[in-house]
Amino acid sequence: MLWNTLLLFLTPALARTRLPARDTDPNDLSIYKQAIYLPFTKDFSSDYTPTVRGSINGRSFTFPVDTGSTGLMIGAPLLPDVDLSGSNADQYEQGWEFLTSSSLLYNGRFVPLDVTFYGSSRKYTAVSKVLVLVVQSVIKCPAYNSTTGQGICPDGGSVQSTASPKHVTYMGVGFGRNVAGSGLNFGSSDHNPFLNIVNINGRSTYSFRTGYVVSTTGVHLGLTTRNTRDAVWVDLDYGATDDWRDWAMVDMAMRVNEGQDEYAGKALVDTGIPQMFIQPPPGVKLPTVRILNPATNPTTKYTSRITNGTYLDFAFPSFQDGVAGYDFEVGDESFPSQPAYVQPVAGRPSTYFNSGRNFLFGFTIIFDADGGRFGLICLKCNDDEGYYGSGTD
Ligand SMILES: *[C@@H]1O[C@H](CO)[C@@H](O)[C@H](O)[C@H]1NC(C)=O
Ligand SMILES: *[C@@H]1O[C@H](CO)[C@@H](O)[C@H](O)[C@H]1NC(C)=O
């Protein structure tokens, strides 16, 4: 009897000392010590993509932080130290990127470079060792097919534009973007500047949780208990490659006008655009109006918008298991995360939502590349109707 009681008391203690790994929570962020905060260079706004400061080969750059694409592109004239002349270029892989939002097709070579990001002062740095697309040509090619294009604009498919490699500085840090038809064939984790950090403040990364936090004020590289406080989490599906950092876009569901039907799909919080895109499931018609296309170089005379007054309700990852969400009436300008407009789209392999960057007025977002999780910190759950998540009791 006595021995049994003693054993009951002793066993858990012994087990814990002998097998510490078994008891460790793989998502316990308290063990990570290294992180850096990169403040945005300007106040966050619906009107432009936020940017951070940095340098490559001693030359200063202002890098956009676009969570809707993946890969760093720098025009060849901006990196004179990189010699792509003649057969020198042959040592580097040929590559391209197509950005659907601008119809710009970039061609060049992938060059491994050290990219330095600056914290609140130049004393604080993060260094990424990453493949950079050094851009030798850029053309506006509305006729480009992202699935089959192979970096080549079809004959007669390009239009006049002022785009030139001299002006190319673009950075995509999104995850789950390297899927067929995205135009981001090379947008895998080894091309993502924020997922290849090797050094923080002069020390190599020895205690670093690969991932980032994006808010309206800046970016934290490296996840810690502190910079993820109050987050709720959604597990991510595996990505398109078997890279350990490659995860699919987050699951989200939508309801329209308080209807019973739930439309489940993949969601992108895209800091590169102010508007929202929705691709409903096949056969589902959303309330839309046809308008004259206001684009500067419209490829079609008319385009469509979700009708103002339509009530949209979103949940991460689903309504049943929702850990966070938001809802609003399209066109209601008092709602902080109201997109510039809401456009129905087609052509992607499945149901898809792009919240646009104004989402960040309601939530700070987190990508945990080590843990395969997407995190949300609700900023307005206590004072604004229309949001729920952490901060809501
Ligand atoms: C691109 O090509 C694929 C395969 O031929 C085709 O199914 C798809 O409709 C094309 N996309 C566009 C936008 O033309
Ligand atoms: C919807 O409402 C917004 C804000 O009031 C307005 O700017 C926009 O033009 C309206 N859109 C349409 C398609 O009517």
mmCIF file of C-alpha atoms in Angstrom, residues 4-388:
data_model
loop_
_atom_site.group_PDB
_atom_site.id
_atom_site.type_symbol
_atom_site.label_atom_id
_atom_site.label_comp_id
_atom_site.label_asym_id
_atom_site.label_seq_id
_atom_site.Cartn_x
_atom_site.Cartn_y
_atom_site.Cartn_z
ATOM 1 C CA ASN A 4 2.064 2.162 -4.219
ATOM 2 C CA THR A 5 1.275 5.583 -2.844
ATOM 3 C CA LEU A 6 4.908 6.577 -2.960
ATOM 4 C CA LEU A 7 5.232 5.430 -6.533
ATOM 5 C CA LEU A 8 2.194 7.442 -7.530
ATOM 6 C CA PHE A 9 3.841 10.532 -6.147
ATOM 7 C CA LEU A 10 7.266 9.804 -7.569
ATOM 8 C CA THR A 11 6.478 8.657 -11.073
ATOM 9 C CA PRO A 12 5.431 11.950 -12.661
ATOM 10 C CA ALA A 13 8.406 13.783 -11.167
ATOM 11 C CA LEU A 14 10.847 11.155 -12.382
ATOM 12 C CA ALA A 15 9.282 11.052 -15.808
ATOM 13 C CA ARG A 16 9.621 14.800 -16.177
ATOM 14 C CA THR A 17 13.283 14.893 -15.211
ATOM 15 C CA ARG A 18 14.206 11.978 -17.406
ATOM 16 C CA LEU A 19 12.232 12.903 -20.497
ATOM 17 C CA PRO A 20 12.069 16.678 -20.701
ATOM 18 C CA ALA A 21 11.383 16.686 -24.434
ATOM 19 C CA ARG A 22 8.142 14.722 -24.043
ATOM 20 C CA ASP A 23 6.654 17.414 -21.854
ATOM 21 C CA THR A 24 7.651 20.392 -23.972
ATOM 22 C CA ASP A 25 4.946 22.255 -25.803
ATOM 23 C CA PRO A 26 6.217 22.616 -29.394
ATOM 24 C CA ASN A 27 4.493 26.003 -29.533
ATOM 25 C CA ASP A 28 5.967 27.364 -26.310
ATOM 26 C CA LEU A 29 7.567 30.579 -27.517
ATOM 27 C CA SER A 30 9.094 31.481 -24.140
ATOM 28 C CA ILE A 31 12.326 29.641 -25.039
ATOM 29 C CA TYR A 32 13.094 31.977 -27.971
ATOM 30 C CA LYS A 33 15.280 34.959 -27.204
ATOM 31 C CA GLN A 34 16.065 36.564 -30.545
ATOM 32 C CA ALA A 35 13.781 39.014 -32.337
ATOM 33 C CA ILE A 36 13.978 42.386 -34.001
ATOM 34 C CA TYR A 37 11.417 45.073 -34.687
ATOM 35 C CA LEU A 38 11.482 46.781 -38.089
ATOM 36 C CA PRO A 39 9.371 49.958 -37.949
ATOM 37 C CA PHE A 40 7.572 51.012 -41.120
ATOM 38 C CA THR A 41 9.109 54.087 -42.717
ATOM 39 C CA LYS A 42 5.762 55.916 -42.930
ATOM 40 C CA ASP A 43 2.410 55.737 -41.173
ATOM 41 C CA PHE A 44 0.388 52.774 -42.352
ATOM 42 C CA SER A 45 -2.292 53.749 -44.854
ATOM 43 C CA SER A 46 -4.865 52.193 -47.135
ATOM 44 C CA ASP A 47 -3.149 54.109 -49.953
ATOM 45 C CA TYR A 48 0.230 52.376 -50.176
ATOM 46 C CA THR A 49 2.159 49.228 -49.342
ATOM 47 C CA PRO A 50 4.142 49.669 -46.092
ATOM 48 C CA THR A 51 7.950 49.721 -46.344
ATOM 49 C CA VAL A 52 10.999 48.998 -44.167
ATOM 50 C CA ARG A 53 14.606 50.111 -44.512
ATOM 51 C CA GLY A 54 17.618 48.014 -45.366
ATOM 52 C CA SER A 55 20.656 47.547 -47.548
ATOM 53 C CA ILE A 56 22.304 45.151 -49.975
ATOM 54 C CA ASN A 57 26.054 45.265 -50.701
ATOM 55 C CA GLY A 58 26.227 48.563 -48.795
ATOM 56 C CA ARG A 59 23.536 50.279 -50.893
ATOM 57 C CA SER A 60 20.412 51.519 -49.113
ATOM 58 C CA PHE A 61 16.934 50.392 -50.095
ATOM 59 C CA THR A 62 13.379 50.938 -48.953
ATOM 60 C CA PHE A 63 11.720 47.538 -49.237
ATOM 61 C CA PRO A 64 7.945 47.154 -49.608
ATOM 62 C CA VAL A 65 6.470 44.557 -47.245
ATOM 63 C CA ASP A 66 3.964 42.739 -49.470
ATOM 64 C CA THR A 67 2.363 39.736 -47.791
ATOM 65 C CA GLY A 68 0.537 38.955 -51.051
ATOM 66 C CA SER A 69 3.575 37.825 -53.058
ATOM 67 C CA THR A 70 6.849 36.055 -52.308
ATOM 68 C CA GLY A 71 10.362 37.007 -53.341
ATOM 69 C CA LEU A 72 12.696 39.980 -53.432
ATOM 70 C CA MET A 73 13.259 41.698 -56.787
ATOM 71 C CA ILE A 74 15.904 44.363 -57.349
ATOM 72 C CA GLY A 75 16.645 45.960 -60.724
ATOM 73 C CA ALA A 76 20.087 45.009 -62.062
ATOM 74 C CA PRO A 77 21.136 48.706 -62.471
ATOM 75 C CA LEU A 78 20.642 49.148 -58.687
ATOM 76 C CA LEU A 79 23.161 46.399 -57.894
ATOM 77 C CA PRO A 80 26.258 47.300 -59.939
ATOM 78 C CA ASP A 81 28.377 44.838 -57.904
ATOM 79 C CA VAL A 82 26.393 41.930 -59.296
ATOM 80 C CA ASP A 83 27.939 41.073 -62.654
ATOM 81 C CA LEU A 84 25.408 39.552 -65.008
ATOM 82 C CA SER A 85 27.301 40.407 -68.178
ATOM 83 C CA GLY A 86 27.955 37.751 -70.812
ATOM 84 C CA SER A 87 28.543 34.237 -69.571
ATOM 85 C CA ASN A 88 28.908 35.487 -65.973
ATOM 86 C CA ALA A 89 25.138 35.299 -65.715
ATOM 87 C CA ASP A 90 25.174 31.572 -66.474
ATOM 88 C CA GLN A 91 26.186 30.660 -62.911
ATOM 89 C CA TYR A 92 22.823 31.974 -61.680
ATOM 90 C CA GLU A 93 19.435 30.367 -62.226
ATOM 91 C CA GLN A 94 17.128 32.167 -64.648
ATOM 92 C CA GLY A 95 13.820 33.221 -63.142
ATOM 93 C CA TRP A 96 10.768 35.407 -63.375
ATOM 94 C CA GLU A 97 7.859 36.769 -61.378
ATOM 95 C CA PHE A 98 4.478 37.993 -62.557
ATOM 96 C CA LEU A 99 2.430 40.323 -60.386
ATOM 97 C CA THR A 100 -1.238 40.041 -61.316
ATOM 98 C CA SER A 101 -2.123 43.303 -59.559
ATOM 99 C CA SER A 102 0.007 45.337 -62.018
ATOM 100 C CA SER A 103 0.334 42.833 -64.942
ATOM 101 C CA LEU A 104 4.092 43.344 -64.740
ATOM 102 C CA LEU A 105 6.361 40.473 -65.798
ATOM 103 C CA TYR A 106 9.891 40.584 -64.360
ATOM 104 C CA ASN A 107 12.753 38.506 -65.789
ATOM 105 C CA GLY A 108 16.252 38.058 -64.423
ATOM 106 C CA ARG A 109 18.610 35.805 -62.492
ATOM 107 C CA PHE A 110 18.445 34.482 -58.951
ATOM 108 C CA VAL A 111 21.551 35.661 -57.115
ATOM 109 C CA PRO A 112 22.273 34.624 -53.501
ATOM 110 C CA LEU A 113 22.772 37.850 -51.527
ATOM 111 C CA ASP A 114 22.923 39.078 -47.943
ATOM 112 C CA VAL A 115 20.039 41.459 -47.313
ATOM 113 C CA THR A 116 20.243 43.635 -44.191
ATOM 114 C CA PHE A 117 17.107 45.014 -42.546
ATOM 115 C CA TYR A 118 17.304 47.908 -40.100
ATOM 116 C CA GLY A 119 15.538 48.067 -36.760
ATOM 117 C CA SER A 120 14.630 51.279 -34.939
ATOM 118 C CA SER A 121 18.173 52.466 -35.678
ATOM 119 C CA ARG A 122 20.985 51.195 -37.902
ATOM 120 C CA LYS A 123 22.576 49.677 -34.813
ATOM 121 C CA TYR A 124 19.892 47.011 -34.896
ATOM 122 C CA THR A 125 20.047 44.702 -37.865
ATOM 123 C CA ALA A 126 18.719 41.441 -39.227
ATOM 124 C CA VAL A 127 20.554 39.722 -42.063
ATOM 125 C CA SER A 128 18.801 37.430 -44.503
ATOM 126 C CA LYS A 129 20.730 35.098 -46.814
ATOM 127 C CA VAL A 130 18.350 34.726 -49.681
ATOM 128 C CA LEU A 131 18.000 34.288 -53.436
ATOM 129 C CA VAL A 132 17.208 37.677 -54.964
ATOM 130 C CA LEU A 133 15.737 38.047 -58.462
ATOM 131 C CA VAL A 134 18.091 40.582 -60.047
ATOM 132 C CA VAL A 135 15.785 41.983 -62.689
ATOM 133 C CA GLN A 136 17.096 42.544 -66.218
ATOM 134 C CA SER A 137 13.783 43.206 -67.967
ATOM 135 C CA VAL A 138 10.270 44.209 -66.993
ATOM 136 C CA ILE A 139 7.263 44.348 -69.297
ATOM 137 C CA LYS A 140 3.592 45.051 -68.807
ATOM 138 C CA CYS A 141 1.892 41.953 -70.130
ATOM 139 C CA PRO A 142 -1.861 41.798 -69.450
ATOM 140 C CA ALA A 143 -2.099 38.732 -71.745
ATOM 141 C CA TYR A 144 0.326 36.704 -69.599
ATOM 142 C CA ASN A 145 -0.955 33.340 -68.433
ATOM 143 C CA SER A 146 0.362 32.719 -64.900
ATOM 144 C CA THR A 147 -0.064 28.958 -65.204
ATOM 145 C CA THR A 148 1.577 28.359 -68.570
ATOM 146 C CA GLY A 149 3.586 31.548 -69.182
ATOM 147 C CA GLN A 150 7.117 30.337 -68.248
ATOM 148 C CA GLY A 151 8.219 33.971 -68.023
ATOM 149 C CA ILE A 152 7.465 34.721 -71.679
ATOM 150 C CA CYS A 153 4.953 37.369 -72.761
ATOM 151 C CA PRO A 154 3.026 36.033 -75.794
ATOM 152 C CA ASP A 155 3.461 37.869 -79.123
ATOM 153 C CA GLY A 156 1.385 41.033 -79.125
ATOM 154 C CA GLY A 157 0.518 40.487 -75.453
ATOM 155 C CA SER A 158 2.453 43.399 -74.005
ATOM 156 C CA VAL A 159 1.424 47.038 -73.685
ATOM 157 C CA GLN A 160 3.470 50.235 -73.460
ATOM 158 C CA SER A 161 4.572 51.157 -69.925
ATOM 159 C CA THR A 162 7.161 53.216 -68.103
ATOM 160 C CA ALA A 163 8.346 50.196 -66.104
ATOM 161 C CA SER A 164 12.108 49.744 -66.169
ATOM 162 C CA PRO A 165 14.623 47.635 -64.201
ATOM 163 C CA LYS A 166 16.106 50.943 -62.982
ATOM 164 C CA HIS A 167 13.107 51.404 -60.684
ATOM 165 C CA VAL A 168 12.507 47.842 -59.495
ATOM 166 C CA THR A 169 12.618 47.315 -55.722
ATOM 167 C CA TYR A 170 9.903 44.940 -54.643
ATOM 168 C CA MET A 171 9.643 42.549 -51.732
ATOM 169 C CA GLY A 172 7.092 39.813 -51.162
ATOM 170 C CA VAL A 173 7.112 37.977 -47.820
ATOM 171 C CA GLY A 174 3.854 36.043 -48.110
ATOM 172 C CA PHE A 175 3.410 32.328 -47.443
ATOM 173 C CA GLY A 176 1.397 29.750 -49.367
ATOM 174 C CA ARG A 177 1.671 31.854 -52.515
ATOM 175 C CA ASN A 178 3.723 29.468 -54.660
ATOM 176 C CA VAL A 179 0.674 27.613 -55.965
ATOM 177 C CA ALA A 180 -0.136 26.932 -59.623
ATOM 178 C CA GLY A 181 -1.521 29.984 -61.393
ATOM 179 C CA SER A 182 -0.195 32.492 -58.862
ATOM 180 C CA GLY A 183 2.545 33.760 -61.198
ATOM 181 C CA LEU A 184 4.937 33.109 -58.305
ATOM 182 C CA ASN A 185 6.558 29.910 -59.551
ATOM 183 C CA PHE A 186 9.687 30.621 -57.511
ATOM 184 C CA GLY A 187 7.833 32.013 -54.498
ATOM 185 C CA SER A 188 8.957 29.231 -52.185
ATOM 186 C CA SER A 189 10.303 29.674 -48.646
ATOM 187 C CA ASP A 190 13.967 29.762 -49.753
ATOM 188 C CA HIS A 191 13.094 32.918 -51.725
ATOM 189 C CA ASN A 192 11.307 34.609 -48.817
ATOM 190 C CA PRO A 193 13.559 37.283 -47.212
ATOM 191 C CA PHE A 194 11.753 37.080 -43.859
ATOM 192 C CA LEU A 195 12.177 33.290 -43.598
ATOM 193 C CA ASN A 196 15.943 33.183 -44.183
ATOM 194 C CA ILE A 197 17.246 35.264 -41.298
ATOM 195 C CA VAL A 198 20.743 34.120 -40.276
ATOM 196 C CA ASN A 199 21.829 36.952 -37.984
ATOM 197 C CA ILE A 200 20.170 39.333 -35.505
ATOM 198 C CA ASN A 201 22.078 42.322 -34.081
ATOM 199 C CA GLY A 202 25.421 40.792 -35.025
ATOM 200 C CA ARG A 203 24.770 37.317 -33.597
ATOM 201 C CA SER A 204 23.850 34.290 -35.616
ATOM 202 C CA THR A 205 20.391 32.951 -34.996
ATOM 203 C CA TYR A 206 20.746 30.430 -32.168
ATOM 204 C CA SER A 207 17.427 31.029 -30.391
ATOM 205 C CA PHE A 208 15.100 32.167 -33.122
ATOM 206 C CA ARG A 209 11.542 31.146 -33.956
ATOM 207 C CA THR A 210 11.258 31.608 -37.718
ATOM 208 C CA GLY A 211 8.233 33.745 -38.490
ATOM 209 C CA TYR A 212 6.959 37.282 -38.379
ATOM 210 C CA VAL A 213 4.367 39.613 -36.911
ATOM 211 C CA VAL A 214 2.911 42.372 -39.111
ATOM 212 C CA SER A 215 0.988 45.266 -37.575
ATOM 213 C CA THR A 216 0.141 48.802 -38.710
ATOM 214 C CA THR A 217 3.399 50.067 -37.203
ATOM 215 C CA GLY A 218 5.971 47.537 -38.385
ATOM 216 C CA VAL A 219 7.245 43.979 -38.457
ATOM 217 C CA HIS A 220 8.705 41.749 -35.767
ATOM 218 C CA LEU A 221 11.074 39.113 -37.141
ATOM 219 C CA GLY A 222 11.340 36.139 -34.816
ATOM 220 C CA LEU A 223 8.418 35.121 -32.620
ATOM 221 C CA THR A 224 8.538 35.517 -28.843
ATOM 222 C CA THR A 225 5.976 35.304 -26.053
ATOM 223 C CA ARG A 226 5.957 39.071 -25.938
ATOM 224 C CA ASN A 227 5.402 39.922 -29.596
ATOM 225 C CA THR A 228 2.632 37.303 -29.906
ATOM 226 C CA ARG A 229 0.791 38.153 -26.671
ATOM 227 C CA ASP A 230 -3.018 37.758 -26.916
ATOM 228 C CA ALA A 231 -2.815 35.913 -30.223
ATOM 229 C CA VAL A 232 -5.297 33.266 -31.244
ATOM 230 C CA TRP A 233 -4.001 30.609 -33.624
ATOM 231 C CA VAL A 234 -5.175 28.670 -36.655
ATOM 232 C CA ASP A 235 -3.217 25.587 -37.794
ATOM 233 C CA LEU A 236 -2.136 25.676 -41.428
ATOM 234 C CA ASP A 237 -2.154 22.899 -44.017
ATOM 235 C CA TYR A 238 1.139 21.846 -45.589
ATOM 236 C CA GLY A 239 2.356 23.969 -48.485
ATOM 237 C CA ALA A 240 3.105 23.068 -52.093
ATOM 238 C CA THR A 241 6.724 22.002 -51.444
ATOM 239 C CA ASP A 242 8.210 19.876 -48.674
ATOM 240 C CA ASP A 243 10.279 22.741 -47.287
ATOM 241 C CA TRP A 244 9.661 22.791 -43.493
ATOM 242 C CA ARG A 245 8.680 26.484 -43.666
ATOM 243 C CA ASP A 246 6.176 26.064 -46.489
ATOM 244 C CA TRP A 247 2.548 26.282 -45.349
ATOM 245 C CA ALA A 248 -0.703 26.846 -47.221
ATOM 246 C CA MET A 249 -2.787 30.002 -46.942
ATOM 247 C CA VAL A 250 -5.045 30.141 -43.893
ATOM 248 C CA ASP A 251 -8.571 28.689 -43.896
ATOM 249 C CA MET A 252 -11.459 31.118 -43.759
ATOM 250 C CA ALA A 253 -15.228 30.913 -44.227
ATOM 251 C CA MET A 254 -17.762 33.498 -45.366
ATOM 252 C CA ARG A 255 -21.487 34.041 -45.012
ATOM 253 C CA VAL A 256 -23.401 36.566 -47.099
ATOM 254 C CA ASN A 257 -26.407 38.625 -45.970
ATOM 255 C CA GLU A 258 -26.838 36.409 -42.884
ATOM 256 C CA GLY A 259 -27.649 33.410 -45.071
ATOM 257 C CA GLN A 260 -27.301 29.820 -43.867
ATOM 258 C CA ASP A 261 -24.676 28.837 -46.443
ATOM 259 C CA GLU A 262 -21.020 28.953 -45.465
ATOM 260 C CA TYR A 263 -18.395 29.268 -48.139
ATOM 261 C CA ALA A 264 -15.055 27.819 -47.067
ATOM 262 C CA GLY A 265 -11.812 28.768 -48.765
ATOM 263 C CA LYS A 266 -8.245 29.966 -48.440
ATOM 264 C CA ALA A 267 -7.562 33.509 -47.301
ATOM 265 C CA LEU A 268 -4.774 35.963 -47.919
ATOM 266 C CA VAL A 269 -4.159 39.077 -45.840
ATOM 267 C CA ASP A 270 -2.447 41.043 -48.592
ATOM 268 C CA THR A 271 -0.636 44.223 -47.545
ATOM 269 C CA GLY A 272 0.049 44.890 -51.250
ATOM 270 C CA ILE A 273 -3.507 46.035 -52.101
ATOM 271 C CA PRO A 274 -6.263 48.173 -50.512
ATOM 272 C CA GLN A 275 -9.213 46.254 -51.994
ATOM 273 C CA MET A 276 -10.763 42.880 -51.273
ATOM 274 C CA PHE A 277 -11.134 40.003 -53.763
ATOM 275 C CA ILE A 278 -13.617 37.195 -53.343
ATOM 276 C CA GLN A 279 -13.903 34.084 -55.485
ATOM 277 C CA PRO A 280 -17.099 32.301 -54.406
ATOM 278 C CA PRO A 281 -17.544 28.533 -54.838
ATOM 279 C CA PRO A 282 -18.709 27.384 -58.313
ATOM 280 C CA GLY A 283 -22.368 28.194 -58.910
ATOM 281 C CA VAL A 284 -22.623 30.797 -56.134
ATOM 282 C CA LYS A 285 -23.660 34.270 -57.336
ATOM 283 C CA LEU A 286 -22.808 37.166 -55.066
ATOM 284 C CA PRO A 287 -24.801 40.436 -55.246
ATOM 285 C CA THR A 288 -22.814 42.455 -57.786
ATOM 286 C CA VAL A 289 -23.056 45.654 -59.815
ATOM 287 C CA ARG A 290 -21.375 46.283 -63.150
ATOM 288 C CA ILE A 291 -19.384 49.494 -63.367
ATOM 289 C CA LEU A 292 -17.155 51.199 -65.933
ATOM 290 C CA ASN A 293 -13.636 49.956 -65.296
ATOM 291 C CA PRO A 294 -11.826 52.770 -63.421
ATOM 292 C CA ALA A 295 -8.332 51.236 -63.970
ATOM 293 C CA THR A 296 -5.695 53.464 -65.570
ATOM 294 C CA ASN A 297 -5.058 51.027 -68.436
ATOM 295 C CA PRO A 298 -8.240 48.961 -68.380
ATOM 296 C CA THR A 299 -8.120 45.656 -70.251
ATOM 297 C CA THR A 300 -11.925 45.429 -70.158
ATOM 298 C CA LYS A 301 -14.455 48.258 -70.456
ATOM 299 C CA TYR A 302 -16.573 47.036 -67.534
ATOM 300 C CA THR A 303 -15.779 45.397 -64.243
ATOM 301 C CA SER A 304 -17.866 44.382 -61.233
ATOM 302 C CA ARG A 305 -18.123 45.115 -57.544
ATOM 303 C CA ILE A 306 -19.982 43.489 -54.669
ATOM 304 C CA THR A 307 -23.038 45.690 -54.177
ATOM 305 C CA ASN A 308 -22.835 48.281 -51.409
ATOM 306 C CA GLY A 309 -24.912 47.284 -48.412
ATOM 307 C CA THR A 310 -24.133 43.580 -48.821
ATOM 308 C CA TYR A 311 -23.432 42.137 -45.392
ATOM 309 C CA LEU A 312 -20.299 39.967 -45.270
ATOM 310 C CA ASP A 313 -19.337 37.811 -42.303
ATOM 311 C CA PHE A 314 -15.920 36.079 -42.090
ATOM 312 C CA ALA A 315 -14.553 33.486 -39.646
ATOM 313 C CA PHE A 316 -11.088 31.945 -39.170
ATOM 314 C CA PRO A 317 -10.891 29.023 -39.838
ATOM 315 C CA SER A 318 -14.647 28.249 -39.977
ATOM 316 C CA PHE A 319 -17.840 29.375 -38.252
ATOM 317 C CA GLN A 320 -18.009 26.224 -36.176
ATOM 318 C CA ASP A 321 -14.424 26.482 -34.897
ATOM 319 C CA GLY A 322 -14.027 30.227 -35.275
ATOM 320 C CA VAL A 323 -11.247 31.720 -33.159
ATOM 321 C CA ALA A 324 -11.460 35.128 -34.807
ATOM 322 C CA GLY A 325 -13.550 36.920 -37.376
ATOM 323 C CA TYR A 326 -15.121 40.107 -38.572
ATOM 324 C CA ASP A 327 -18.239 41.305 -40.335
ATOM 325 C CA PHE A 328 -19.270 44.487 -42.076
ATOM 326 C CA GLU A 329 -21.552 46.031 -44.627
ATOM 327 C CA VAL A 330 -19.802 46.680 -47.944
ATOM 328 C CA GLY A 331 -19.319 50.445 -48.361
ATOM 329 C CA ASP A 332 -19.705 51.308 -44.649
ATOM 330 C CA GLU A 333 -16.895 53.822 -44.333
ATOM 331 C CA SER A 334 -17.002 53.819 -40.527
ATOM 332 C CA PHE A 335 -15.741 50.221 -40.382
ATOM 333 C CA PRO A 336 -11.949 50.323 -39.791
ATOM 334 C CA SER A 337 -11.138 47.322 -42.037
ATOM 335 C CA GLN A 338 -13.448 48.375 -44.890
ATOM 336 C CA PRO A 339 -11.617 47.541 -48.139
ATOM 337 C CA ALA A 340 -11.270 50.251 -50.814
ATOM 338 C CA TYR A 341 -13.773 48.113 -52.753
ATOM 339 C CA VAL A 342 -14.834 44.476 -52.966
ATOM 340 C CA GLN A 343 -14.419 42.751 -56.309
ATOM 341 C CA PRO A 344 -15.626 39.281 -57.280
ATOM 342 C CA VAL A 345 -12.948 37.290 -59.129
ATOM 343 C CA ALA A 346 -12.684 33.929 -60.932
ATOM 344 C CA GLY A 347 -9.977 31.684 -62.330
ATOM 345 C CA ARG A 348 -8.322 30.401 -59.162
ATOM 346 C CA PRO A 349 -8.439 26.676 -58.439
ATOM 347 C CA SER A 350 -10.725 27.116 -55.409
ATOM 348 C CA THR A 351 -12.684 29.483 -53.195
ATOM 349 C CA TYR A 352 -10.472 32.388 -52.267
ATOM 350 C CA PHE A 353 -10.581 35.551 -50.158
ATOM 351 C CA ASN A 354 -8.132 38.418 -50.193
ATOM 352 C CA SER A 355 -8.856 40.844 -47.364
ATOM 353 C CA GLY A 356 -6.534 43.585 -48.598
ATOM 354 C CA ARG A 357 -4.328 45.580 -46.237
ATOM 355 C CA ASN A 358 -7.067 47.377 -44.284
ATOM 356 C CA PHE A 359 -7.519 44.129 -42.379
ATOM 357 C CA LEU A 360 -4.548 45.289 -40.269
ATOM 358 C CA PHE A 361 -6.618 48.121 -38.784
ATOM 359 C CA GLY A 362 -8.496 45.372 -36.929
ATOM 360 C CA PHE A 363 -5.935 42.600 -36.448
ATOM 361 C CA THR A 364 -2.185 42.199 -36.172
ATOM 362 C CA ILE A 365 -1.218 39.064 -38.105
ATOM 363 C CA ILE A 366 1.418 36.424 -37.348
ATOM 364 C CA PHE A 367 3.009 33.719 -39.467
ATOM 365 C CA ASP A 368 4.641 30.975 -37.381
ATOM 366 C CA ALA A 369 6.780 29.212 -39.990
ATOM 367 C CA ASP A 370 8.288 26.841 -37.431
ATOM 368 C CA GLY A 371 4.931 25.791 -36.049
ATOM 369 C CA GLY A 372 2.727 25.978 -39.158
ATOM 370 C CA ARG A 373 0.297 28.398 -37.584
ATOM 371 C CA PHE A 374 -1.364 31.694 -38.445
ATOM 372 C CA GLY A 375 -1.953 34.032 -35.532
ATOM 373 C CA LEU A 376 -4.321 36.943 -35.051
ATOM 374 C CA ILE A 377 -4.218 39.620 -32.366
ATOM 375 C CA CYS A 378 -7.506 41.493 -32.265
ATOM 376 C CA LEU A 379 -7.030 45.228 -31.854
ATOM 377 C CA LYS A 380 -10.641 46.358 -31.704
ATOM 378 C CA CYS A 381 -12.503 43.510 -30.065
ATOM 379 C CA ASN A 382 -13.257 45.580 -26.995
ATOM 380 C CA ASP A 383 -14.361 48.788 -28.601
ATOM 381 C CA ASP A 384 -15.700 48.056 -32.070
ATOM 382 C CA GLU A 385 -18.573 45.893 -33.093
ATOM 383 C CA GLY A 386 -17.708 43.774 -36.044
ATOM 384 C CA TYR A 387 -14.600 42.037 -34.683
ATOM 385 C CA TYR A 388 -14.077 38.999 -32.514
#
